[in-house]
Amino acid sequence: DGPDYSWLDDDPFGDDDSALMEAETTGASQMTIEYYEDFPLGPGVEASRLMAEMDIEEVAYFADRFEVAAEKFDMDPAILAGIASRESRVGKWLEDDGSAENGQVFGIMQLDPDWHDIQPIGDDFGSQGHINQAAESWDEFFDLAGERNPEWSDATRILAASSAYHGGPDIVDLP
């Protein structure tokens, strides 16, 4: 049968009754929008959706790898696709050496050595190993959010883990 890529179909944001869909967010910030030249929308959820749509071809290219990592770490592959889209435009914002932000972060998943355990993966900046590292890191932040805040729903833990993935583990205490 093979993997289920339904998360990549018409609605790239997952199953309507999943914890991921229950996670309430304000969407893309003004700062995020400013990274895009001539972006047609202001901050918000619709801007986030448009950004994801702009990267759907690149996400589809890495779909098998997102699926493998998601299964290994028991998470929704759409989370990994979203991280790759938001962090690096699924590689479009990377320098030739796979870095970004003046060499501070690495690969399509933008692993940051300050709070990710980066393992050497060669020249493939979207390798299965790289995506697995990102999934493991996100999963650790998700678990940490639950340990520190056992009353939080999975939806809130998703938000906390995603924020911590980008900004470090101290952010995990913020809902």
PDB file of C-alpha atoms in Angstrom:
ATOM      1  CA  ASP A   1       0.000   0.000   0.000  1.00  0.00           C
ATOM      2  CA  GLY A   2       2.689   2.535   0.912  1.00  0.00           C
ATOM      3  CA  PRO A   3       2.495   5.668   3.030  1.00  0.00           C
ATOM      4  CA  ASP A   4      -0.683   7.739   3.327  1.00  0.00           C
ATOM      5  CA  TYR A   5      -0.099  11.186   1.826  1.00  0.00           C
ATOM      6  CA  SER A   6      -3.624  12.452   2.465  1.00  0.00           C
ATOM      7  CA  TRP A   7      -2.076  15.215   4.548  1.00  0.00           C
ATOM      8  CA  LEU A   8      -0.637  16.610   1.299  1.00  0.00           C
ATOM      9  CA  ASP A   9      -3.911  16.603  -0.653  1.00  0.00           C
ATOM     10  CA  ASP A  10      -6.245  19.561  -1.094  1.00  0.00           C
ATOM     11  CA  ASP A  11      -5.897  20.694   2.516  1.00  0.00           C
ATOM     12  CA  PRO A  12      -2.227  20.599   3.542  1.00  0.00           C
ATOM     13  CA  PHE A  13      -3.171  21.337   7.147  1.00  0.00           C
ATOM     14  CA  GLY A  14      -4.194  17.850   8.234  1.00  0.00           C
ATOM     15  CA  ASP A  15      -7.305  16.137   9.526  1.00  0.00           C
ATOM     16  CA  ASP A  16      -9.942  18.539  10.881  1.00  0.00           C
ATOM     17  CA  ASP A  17     -10.293  16.685  14.175  1.00  0.00           C
ATOM     18  CA  SER A  18      -6.591  16.259  14.921  1.00  0.00           C
ATOM     19  CA  ALA A  19      -4.805  18.079  17.731  1.00  0.00           C
ATOM     20  CA  LEU A  20      -2.896  19.944  15.045  1.00  0.00           C
ATOM     21  CA  MET A  21      -6.135  21.444  13.711  1.00  0.00           C
ATOM     22  CA  GLU A  22      -7.241  22.328  17.248  1.00  0.00           C
ATOM     23  CA  ALA A  23      -4.062  24.353  17.842  1.00  0.00           C
ATOM     24  CA  GLU A  24      -5.217  27.951  17.664  1.00  0.00           C
ATOM     25  CA  THR A  25      -2.639  30.284  16.217  1.00  0.00           C
ATOM     26  CA  THR A  26      -2.506  33.866  15.058  1.00  0.00           C
ATOM     27  CA  GLY A  27      -0.682  32.828  11.888  1.00  0.00           C
ATOM     28  CA  ALA A  28       2.260  34.540  10.270  1.00  0.00           C
ATOM     29  CA  SER A  29       3.644  37.582  12.033  1.00  0.00           C
ATOM     30  CA  GLN A  30       4.551  40.859  10.374  1.00  0.00           C
ATOM     31  CA  MET A  31       8.231  39.962  10.801  1.00  0.00           C
ATOM     32  CA  THR A  32       7.699  36.654   8.955  1.00  0.00           C
ATOM     33  CA  ILE A  33       5.862  38.376   6.117  1.00  0.00           C
ATOM     34  CA  GLU A  34       8.727  40.823   5.678  1.00  0.00           C
ATOM     35  CA  TYR A  35      10.980  37.931   4.596  1.00  0.00           C
ATOM     36  CA  TYR A  36       8.853  37.568   1.448  1.00  0.00           C
ATOM     37  CA  GLU A  37       9.238  40.083  -1.361  1.00  0.00           C
ATOM     38  CA  ASP A  38       5.941  41.699  -2.421  1.00  0.00           C
ATOM     39  CA  PHE A  39       3.818  39.436  -0.206  1.00  0.00           C
ATOM     40  CA  PRO A  40       0.156  40.196  -0.990  1.00  0.00           C
ATOM     41  CA  LEU A  41      -1.332  39.684   2.496  1.00  0.00           C
ATOM     42  CA  GLY A  42      -0.941  41.141   5.962  1.00  0.00           C
ATOM     43  CA  PRO A  43      -0.157  39.052   9.050  1.00  0.00           C
ATOM     44  CA  GLY A  44      -2.472  36.219  10.054  1.00  0.00           C
ATOM     45  CA  VAL A  45      -3.675  32.693   9.387  1.00  0.00           C
ATOM     46  CA  GLU A  46      -4.488  33.320   5.714  1.00  0.00           C
ATOM     47  CA  ALA A  47      -0.926  34.543   5.199  1.00  0.00           C
ATOM     48  CA  SER A  48       0.353  31.281   6.724  1.00  0.00           C
ATOM     49  CA  ARG A  49      -1.876  29.271   4.411  1.00  0.00           C
ATOM     50  CA  LEU A  50      -0.637  31.175   1.366  1.00  0.00           C
ATOM     51  CA  MET A  51       2.980  30.643   2.416  1.00  0.00           C
ATOM     52  CA  ALA A  52       2.334  26.904   2.719  1.00  0.00           C
ATOM     53  CA  GLU A  53       0.684  26.827  -0.701  1.00  0.00           C
ATOM     54  CA  MET A  54       3.696  28.635  -2.186  1.00  0.00           C
ATOM     55  CA  ASP A  55       5.937  25.810  -0.932  1.00  0.00           C
ATOM     56  CA  ILE A  56       3.691  22.814  -1.693  1.00  0.00           C
ATOM     57  CA  GLU A  57       5.805  21.520  -4.605  1.00  0.00           C
ATOM     58  CA  GLU A  58       8.935  21.471  -2.467  1.00  0.00           C
ATOM     59  CA  VAL A  59       7.020  19.880   0.413  1.00  0.00           C
ATOM     60  CA  ALA A  60       5.776  17.164  -1.954  1.00  0.00           C
ATOM     61  CA  TYR A  61       9.379  16.445  -2.978  1.00  0.00           C
ATOM     62  CA  PHE A  62      10.262  15.685   0.652  1.00  0.00           C
ATOM     63  CA  ALA A  63       6.920  14.020   1.541  1.00  0.00           C
ATOM     64  CA  ASP A  64       8.387  10.503   1.864  1.00  0.00           C
ATOM     65  CA  ARG A  65      11.041  11.769   4.254  1.00  0.00           C
ATOM     66  CA  PHE A  66       8.531  13.727   6.355  1.00  0.00           C
ATOM     67  CA  GLU A  67       6.336  10.626   6.532  1.00  0.00           C
ATOM     68  CA  VAL A  68       9.197   8.351   7.648  1.00  0.00           C
ATOM     69  CA  ALA A  69      10.325  10.770  10.374  1.00  0.00           C
ATOM     70  CA  ALA A  70       6.748  11.402  11.523  1.00  0.00           C
ATOM     71  CA  GLU A  71       6.074   7.696  11.881  1.00  0.00           C
ATOM     72  CA  LYS A  72       9.340   7.172  13.766  1.00  0.00           C
ATOM     73  CA  PHE A  73       8.529   9.945  16.270  1.00  0.00           C
ATOM     74  CA  ASP A  74       4.738   9.478  16.327  1.00  0.00           C
ATOM     75  CA  MET A  75       3.860  12.928  15.034  1.00  0.00           C
ATOM     76  CA  ASP A  76       1.877  14.468  12.203  1.00  0.00           C
ATOM     77  CA  PRO A  77       4.028  14.829   9.052  1.00  0.00           C
ATOM     78  CA  ALA A  78       2.302  18.163   8.400  1.00  0.00           C
ATOM     79  CA  ILE A  79       4.219  19.566  11.390  1.00  0.00           C
ATOM     80  CA  LEU A  80       7.517  18.724   9.711  1.00  0.00           C
ATOM     81  CA  ALA A  81       6.312  20.115   6.392  1.00  0.00           C
ATOM     82  CA  GLY A  82       5.244  23.302   8.168  1.00  0.00           C
ATOM     83  CA  ILE A  83       8.597  23.672   9.902  1.00  0.00           C
ATOM     84  CA  ALA A  84      10.485  23.228   6.621  1.00  0.00           C
ATOM     85  CA  SER A  85       8.203  25.724   4.886  1.00  0.00           C
ATOM     86  CA  ARG A  86       8.370  28.388   7.561  1.00  0.00           C
ATOM     87  CA  GLU A  87      12.024  27.981   8.502  1.00  0.00           C
ATOM     88  CA  SER A  88      13.672  27.798   5.048  1.00  0.00           C
ATOM     89  CA  ARG A  89      10.891  27.848   2.446  1.00  0.00           C
ATOM     90  CA  VAL A  90      11.837  24.145   2.117  1.00  0.00           C
ATOM     91  CA  GLY A  91      15.353  25.102   1.105  1.00  0.00           C
ATOM     92  CA  LYS A  92      14.703  28.173  -1.064  1.00  0.00           C
ATOM     93  CA  TRP A  93      16.303  30.452   1.544  1.00  0.00           C
ATOM     94  CA  LEU A  94      19.450  28.375   2.089  1.00  0.00           C
ATOM     95  CA  GLU A  95      22.973  29.417   1.149  1.00  0.00           C
ATOM     96  CA  ASP A  96      25.009  27.062  -1.049  1.00  0.00           C
ATOM     97  CA  ASP A  97      26.454  25.356   2.039  1.00  0.00           C
ATOM     98  CA  GLY A  98      22.965  24.634   3.451  1.00  0.00           C
ATOM     99  CA  SER A  99      23.127  27.321   6.122  1.00  0.00           C
ATOM    100  CA  ALA A 100      21.059  30.428   6.735  1.00  0.00           C
ATOM    101  CA  GLU A 101      21.044  33.370   9.127  1.00  0.00           C
ATOM    102  CA  ASN A 102      24.785  33.993   8.700  1.00  0.00           C
ATOM    103  CA  GLY A 103      25.662  30.338   9.219  1.00  0.00           C
ATOM    104  CA  GLN A 104      23.789  30.017  12.504  1.00  0.00           C
ATOM    105  CA  VAL A 105      21.225  27.432  11.329  1.00  0.00           C
ATOM    106  CA  PHE A 106      21.400  24.490   8.960  1.00  0.00           C
ATOM    107  CA  GLY A 107      19.336  22.618   6.379  1.00  0.00           C
ATOM    108  CA  ILE A 108      15.726  22.765   5.275  1.00  0.00           C
ATOM    109  CA  MET A 109      14.636  22.245   8.877  1.00  0.00           C
ATOM    110  CA  GLN A 110      16.963  25.021  10.115  1.00  0.00           C
ATOM    111  CA  LEU A 111      18.555  23.077  12.932  1.00  0.00           C
ATOM    112  CA  ASP A 112      20.194  25.458  15.379  1.00  0.00           C
ATOM    113  CA  PRO A 113      23.217  24.145  17.302  1.00  0.00           C
ATOM    114  CA  ASP A 114      22.148  26.203  20.326  1.00  0.00           C
ATOM    115  CA  TRP A 115      19.179  23.855  20.983  1.00  0.00           C
ATOM    116  CA  HIS A 116      19.337  21.016  18.469  1.00  0.00           C
ATOM    117  CA  ASP A 117      21.740  18.082  18.485  1.00  0.00           C
ATOM    118  CA  ILE A 118      23.136  18.408  14.957  1.00  0.00           C
ATOM    119  CA  GLN A 119      24.716  15.289  13.500  1.00  0.00           C
ATOM    120  CA  PRO A 120      26.810  15.360  10.302  1.00  0.00           C
ATOM    121  CA  ILE A 121      24.654  14.443   7.294  1.00  0.00           C
ATOM    122  CA  GLY A 122      26.790  15.293   4.273  1.00  0.00           C
ATOM    123  CA  ASP A 123      25.695  17.549   1.440  1.00  0.00           C
ATOM    124  CA  ASP A 124      21.973  16.688   1.390  1.00  0.00           C
ATOM    125  CA  PHE A 125      20.408  19.541   3.337  1.00  0.00           C
ATOM    126  CA  GLY A 126      17.070  17.749   3.360  1.00  0.00           C
ATOM    127  CA  SER A 127      18.288  14.206   3.977  1.00  0.00           C
ATOM    128  CA  GLN A 128      16.311  11.668   5.949  1.00  0.00           C
ATOM    129  CA  GLY A 129      18.885  11.998   8.722  1.00  0.00           C
ATOM    130  CA  HIS A 130      18.433  15.762   8.838  1.00  0.00           C
ATOM    131  CA  ILE A 131      14.635  15.521   8.931  1.00  0.00           C
ATOM    132  CA  ASN A 132      14.834  12.782  11.574  1.00  0.00           C
ATOM    133  CA  GLN A 133      17.017  15.069  13.720  1.00  0.00           C
ATOM    134  CA  ALA A 134      14.419  17.810  13.396  1.00  0.00           C
ATOM    135  CA  ALA A 135      11.564  15.438  14.250  1.00  0.00           C
ATOM    136  CA  GLU A 136      13.425  14.123  17.287  1.00  0.00           C
ATOM    137  CA  SER A 137      14.118  17.653  18.483  1.00  0.00           C
ATOM    138  CA  TRP A 138      10.486  18.727  18.021  1.00  0.00           C
ATOM    139  CA  ASP A 139       9.308  15.553  19.785  1.00  0.00           C
ATOM    140  CA  GLU A 140      11.586  16.288  22.751  1.00  0.00           C
ATOM    141  CA  PHE A 141      10.111  19.799  23.009  1.00  0.00           C
ATOM    142  CA  PHE A 142       6.583  18.334  22.795  1.00  0.00           C
ATOM    143  CA  ASP A 143       7.378  15.929  25.651  1.00  0.00           C
ATOM    144  CA  LEU A 144       9.036  18.708  27.665  1.00  0.00           C
ATOM    145  CA  ALA A 145       5.913  20.857  27.311  1.00  0.00           C
ATOM    146  CA  GLY A 146       3.851  17.989  28.731  1.00  0.00           C
ATOM    147  CA  GLU A 147       6.262  17.384  31.597  1.00  0.00           C
ATOM    148  CA  ARG A 148       6.344  21.048  32.592  1.00  0.00           C
ATOM    149  CA  ASN A 149       2.631  21.631  31.971  1.00  0.00           C
ATOM    150  CA  PRO A 150       0.721  18.354  32.382  1.00  0.00           C
ATOM    151  CA  GLU A 151      -2.625  20.179  32.219  1.00  0.00           C
ATOM    152  CA  TRP A 152      -1.968  21.346  28.651  1.00  0.00           C
ATOM    153  CA  SER A 153      -3.856  19.755  25.777  1.00  0.00           C
ATOM    154  CA  ASP A 154      -1.977  18.183  22.888  1.00  0.00           C
ATOM    155  CA  ALA A 155      -2.950  21.221  20.797  1.00  0.00           C
ATOM    156  CA  THR A 156      -1.252  23.581  23.257  1.00  0.00           C
ATOM    157  CA  ARG A 157       1.772  21.294  23.462  1.00  0.00           C
ATOM    158  CA  ILE A 158       2.035  21.414  19.649  1.00  0.00           C
ATOM    159  CA  LEU A 159       2.170  25.197  19.788  1.00  0.00           C
ATOM    160  CA  ALA A 160       4.747  25.163  22.593  1.00  0.00           C
ATOM    161  CA  ALA A 161       6.944  22.576  20.855  1.00  0.00           C
ATOM    162  CA  SER A 162       6.833  24.502  17.591  1.00  0.00           C
ATOM    163  CA  SER A 163       7.771  27.734  19.339  1.00  0.00           C
ATOM    164  CA  ALA A 164      10.589  26.012  21.226  1.00  0.00           C
ATOM    165  CA  TYR A 165      11.846  24.432  18.012  1.00  0.00           C
ATOM    166  CA  HIS A 166      12.347  27.905  16.586  1.00  0.00           C
ATOM    167  CA  GLY A 167      13.306  29.832  19.717  1.00  0.00           C
ATOM    168  CA  GLY A 168      14.735  27.395  22.240  1.00  0.00           C
ATOM    169  CA  PRO A 169      13.501  25.309  25.167  1.00  0.00           C
ATOM    170  CA  ASP A 170      12.795  28.225  27.522  1.00  0.00           C
ATOM    171  CA  ILE A 171       9.874  29.159  25.277  1.00  0.00           C
ATOM    172  CA  VAL A 172       8.179  25.805  26.002  1.00  0.00           C
ATOM    173  CA  ASP A 173       6.540  27.265  29.100  1.00  0.00           C
ATOM    174  CA  LEU A 174       4.579  29.789  27.052  1.00  0.00           C
ATOM    175  CA  PRO A 175       1.175  28.603  25.835  1.00  0.00           C
TER     176      PRO A 175
END
